[in-house]
């Protein structure tokens, strides 16, 4: 059975000079402040985790991730791994489509590294991960440079119940 799920997340930037690194799709991007949040605030991994939760019907971001943060686990890759743990063993992720809205940083130089990082986390080929980026023409807080917004659509082949 083919299932499709959507996930989204957004975070504001930390104040300039906070020292927190910007992490997107599991990679660090220099030249821009990190995002506010108890974790590394990786909006791409948070949106992807939410999409996996849409497939499994087990929410990770919220109670589970909050508990993990209190235990000192702030790497969003751990939240994605926890979400994937709830996928049926025979399930296969077929395709991931990611759309990121941000004025800064310029994302096109980082897309291939993000695809490679995500492919490793998901156990799929980078060619099964599409990533697009837009500034949104400055119409939203993200397009004005105040944070980053991400939407993910995930397609998976899941055995019938």
Coordinates of C-alpha atoms in Angstrom, one line a residue:
X1 CA 0.0 0.0 0.0
X2 CA 1.4 3.4 -0.9
X3 CA 1.1 6.1 1.8
X4 CA 1.9 9.8 1.5
X5 CA 2.5 12.1 4.4
X6 CA 3.3 15.8 4.9
X7 CA 5.4 17.3 7.6
X8 CA 6.4 20.9 8.3
X9 CA 8.4 22.9 10.8
X10 CA 9.7 26.4 11.3
X11 CA 12.1 28.2 13.6
X12 CA 13.3 31.8 14.1
X13 CA 17.0 32.6 13.9
X14 CA 19.0 33.0 17.2
X15 CA 20.3 36.5 17.7
X16 CA 23.5 37.3 15.8
X17 CA 26.5 36.2 17.8
X18 CA 24.7 33.6 19.8
X19 CA 27.3 31.0 18.8
X20 CA 24.7 28.3 17.9
X21 CA 25.5 26.7 14.5
X22 CA 22.9 26.5 11.8
X23 CA 22.1 22.8 11.0
X24 CA 19.8 21.9 8.1
X25 CA 19.3 18.4 6.8
X26 CA 21.9 17.1 9.2
X27 CA 24.7 19.3 7.9
X28 CA 26.2 22.5 9.4
X29 CA 26.0 25.6 7.3
X30 CA 28.4 28.4 8.2
X31 CA 27.8 32.2 7.8
X32 CA 24.4 32.3 9.4
X33 CA 23.1 32.1 13.0
X34 CA 21.6 28.9 14.2
X35 CA 17.8 28.5 14.8
X36 CA 16.1 28.9 18.1
X37 CA 15.0 25.7 19.9
X38 CA 15.9 23.3 22.6
X39 CA 17.5 21.0 20.1
X40 CA 19.7 21.9 17.1
X41 CA 16.4 23.2 15.6
X42 CA 17.1 21.5 12.2
X43 CA 13.8 22.4 10.5
X44 CA 14.5 20.0 7.6
X45 CA 14.9 17.0 10.0
X46 CA 11.9 18.1 12.1
X47 CA 9.7 18.4 9.1
X48 CA 10.9 15.0 7.9
X49 CA 10.3 13.5 11.3
X50 CA 6.8 14.8 11.2
X51 CA 6.2 13.3 7.8
X52 CA 7.5 9.9 9.0
X53 CA 5.1 10.3 12.0
X54 CA 2.3 10.9 9.4
X55 CA 3.1 7.5 8.0
X56 CA 3.4 5.6 11.3
X57 CA 0.8 7.6 13.2
X58 CA 3.3 7.8 16.1
X59 CA 4.2 11.4 17.0
X60 CA 7.8 12.0 17.9
X61 CA 8.2 15.7 18.0
X62 CA 6.5 16.9 21.2
X63 CA 6.6 14.6 24.2
X64 CA 9.1 12.1 22.9
X65 CA 11.6 14.7 21.6
X66 CA 11.1 16.9 24.6
X67 CA 12.1 13.9 26.9
X68 CA 15.1 13.3 24.7
X69 CA 16.1 16.9 25.0
X70 CA 15.9 16.8 28.8
X71 CA 18.1 13.7 28.6
X72 CA 20.7 15.8 26.6
X73 CA 19.9 14.5 23.1
X74 CA 19.6 17.6 21.0
X75 CA 20.7 16.2 17.6
X76 CA 17.6 16.1 15.4
X77 CA 19.0 13.0 13.6
X78 CA 18.1 11.1 16.8
X79 CA 14.5 12.2 16.5
X80 CA 14.3 11.0 12.9
X81 CA 15.9 7.7 13.9
X82 CA 13.3 7.3 16.6
X83 CA 10.5 8.0 14.1
X84 CA 11.9 5.5 11.6
X85 CA 12.0 2.9 14.4
X86 CA 8.2 2.9 14.2
X87 CA 8.1 2.1 10.5
X88 CA 7.1 -1.4 9.7
X89 CA 10.2 -3.5 8.9
X90 CA 9.0 -4.2 5.3
X91 CA 8.2 -0.5 4.6
X92 CA 10.2 1.3 2.0
X93 CA 10.6 5.0 1.6
X94 CA 10.1 5.7 -2.1
X95 CA 10.6 9.4 -2.4
X96 CA 11.0 12.6 -0.3
X97 CA 10.2 16.1 -1.6
X98 CA 11.5 19.0 0.5
X99 CA 10.7 22.6 0.1
X100 CA 12.6 25.2 2.2
X101 CA 11.6 28.9 2.4
X102 CA 14.4 31.2 3.6
X103 CA 15.9 34.5 2.6
X104 CA 19.2 33.4 4.2
X105 CA 21.5 31.5 3.8
X106 CA 21.6 30.9 0.1
X107 CA 20.8 27.2 0.1
X108 CA 21.6 26.1 -3.5
X109 CA 25.3 25.5 -2.7
X110 CA 24.3 23.1 0.2
X111 CA 21.5 21.0 -1.5
X112 CA 23.7 18.2 -2.6
X113 CA 25.3 17.8 0.8
X114 CA 21.8 17.8 2.4
X115 CA 20.6 15.2 -0.1
X116 CA 23.6 12.9 0.7
X117 CA 23.1 13.4 4.5
X118 CA 19.4 12.6 4.3
X119 CA 19.9 9.6 2.0
X120 CA 22.3 8.1 4.6
X121 CA 19.8 8.7 7.4
X122 CA 16.9 7.2 5.4
X123 CA 18.7 4.4 3.7
X124 CA 17.7 5.5 0.2
X125 CA 19.5 6.9 -2.8
X126 CA 20.1 10.7 -3.0
X127 CA 18.2 10.5 -6.3
X128 CA 15.0 9.8 -4.3
X129 CA 15.3 13.1 -2.5
X130 CA 14.3 16.3 -4.1
X131 CA 15.1 19.6 -2.4
X132 CA 13.9 23.0 -3.6
X133 CA 14.5 26.4 -2.0
X134 CA 12.7 29.7 -2.3
X135 CA 12.9 33.1 -0.7
X136 CA 9.1 33.5 -1.0
X137 CA 9.7 36.9 -2.5
X138 CA 9.8 38.5 1.0
X139 CA 6.1 37.9 1.7
X140 CA 6.6 36.0 5.0
X141 CA 8.8 36.2 8.0
X142 CA 11.0 33.5 6.4
X143 CA 11.3 35.5 3.2
X144 CA 12.2 38.5 5.2
X145 CA 15.2 36.6 6.8
X146 CA 13.8 36.1 10.3
X147 CA 13.9 32.3 10.2
X148 CA 13.4 29.1 8.1
X149 CA 10.3 27.2 7.1
X150 CA 10.3 23.7 5.7
X151 CA 7.7 21.4 4.2
X152 CA 8.3 17.7 3.4
X153 CA 6.2 15.2 1.5
X154 CA 7.1 11.6 2.0
X155 CA 6.0 8.7 -0.1
X156 CA 6.4 5.2 1.3
X157 CA 5.4 1.6 0.3
X158 CA 4.0 0.1 3.5
X159 CA 2.6 -3.4 3.9
X160 CA -1.1 -3.5 4.4
X161 CA -2.4 -4.0 8.0

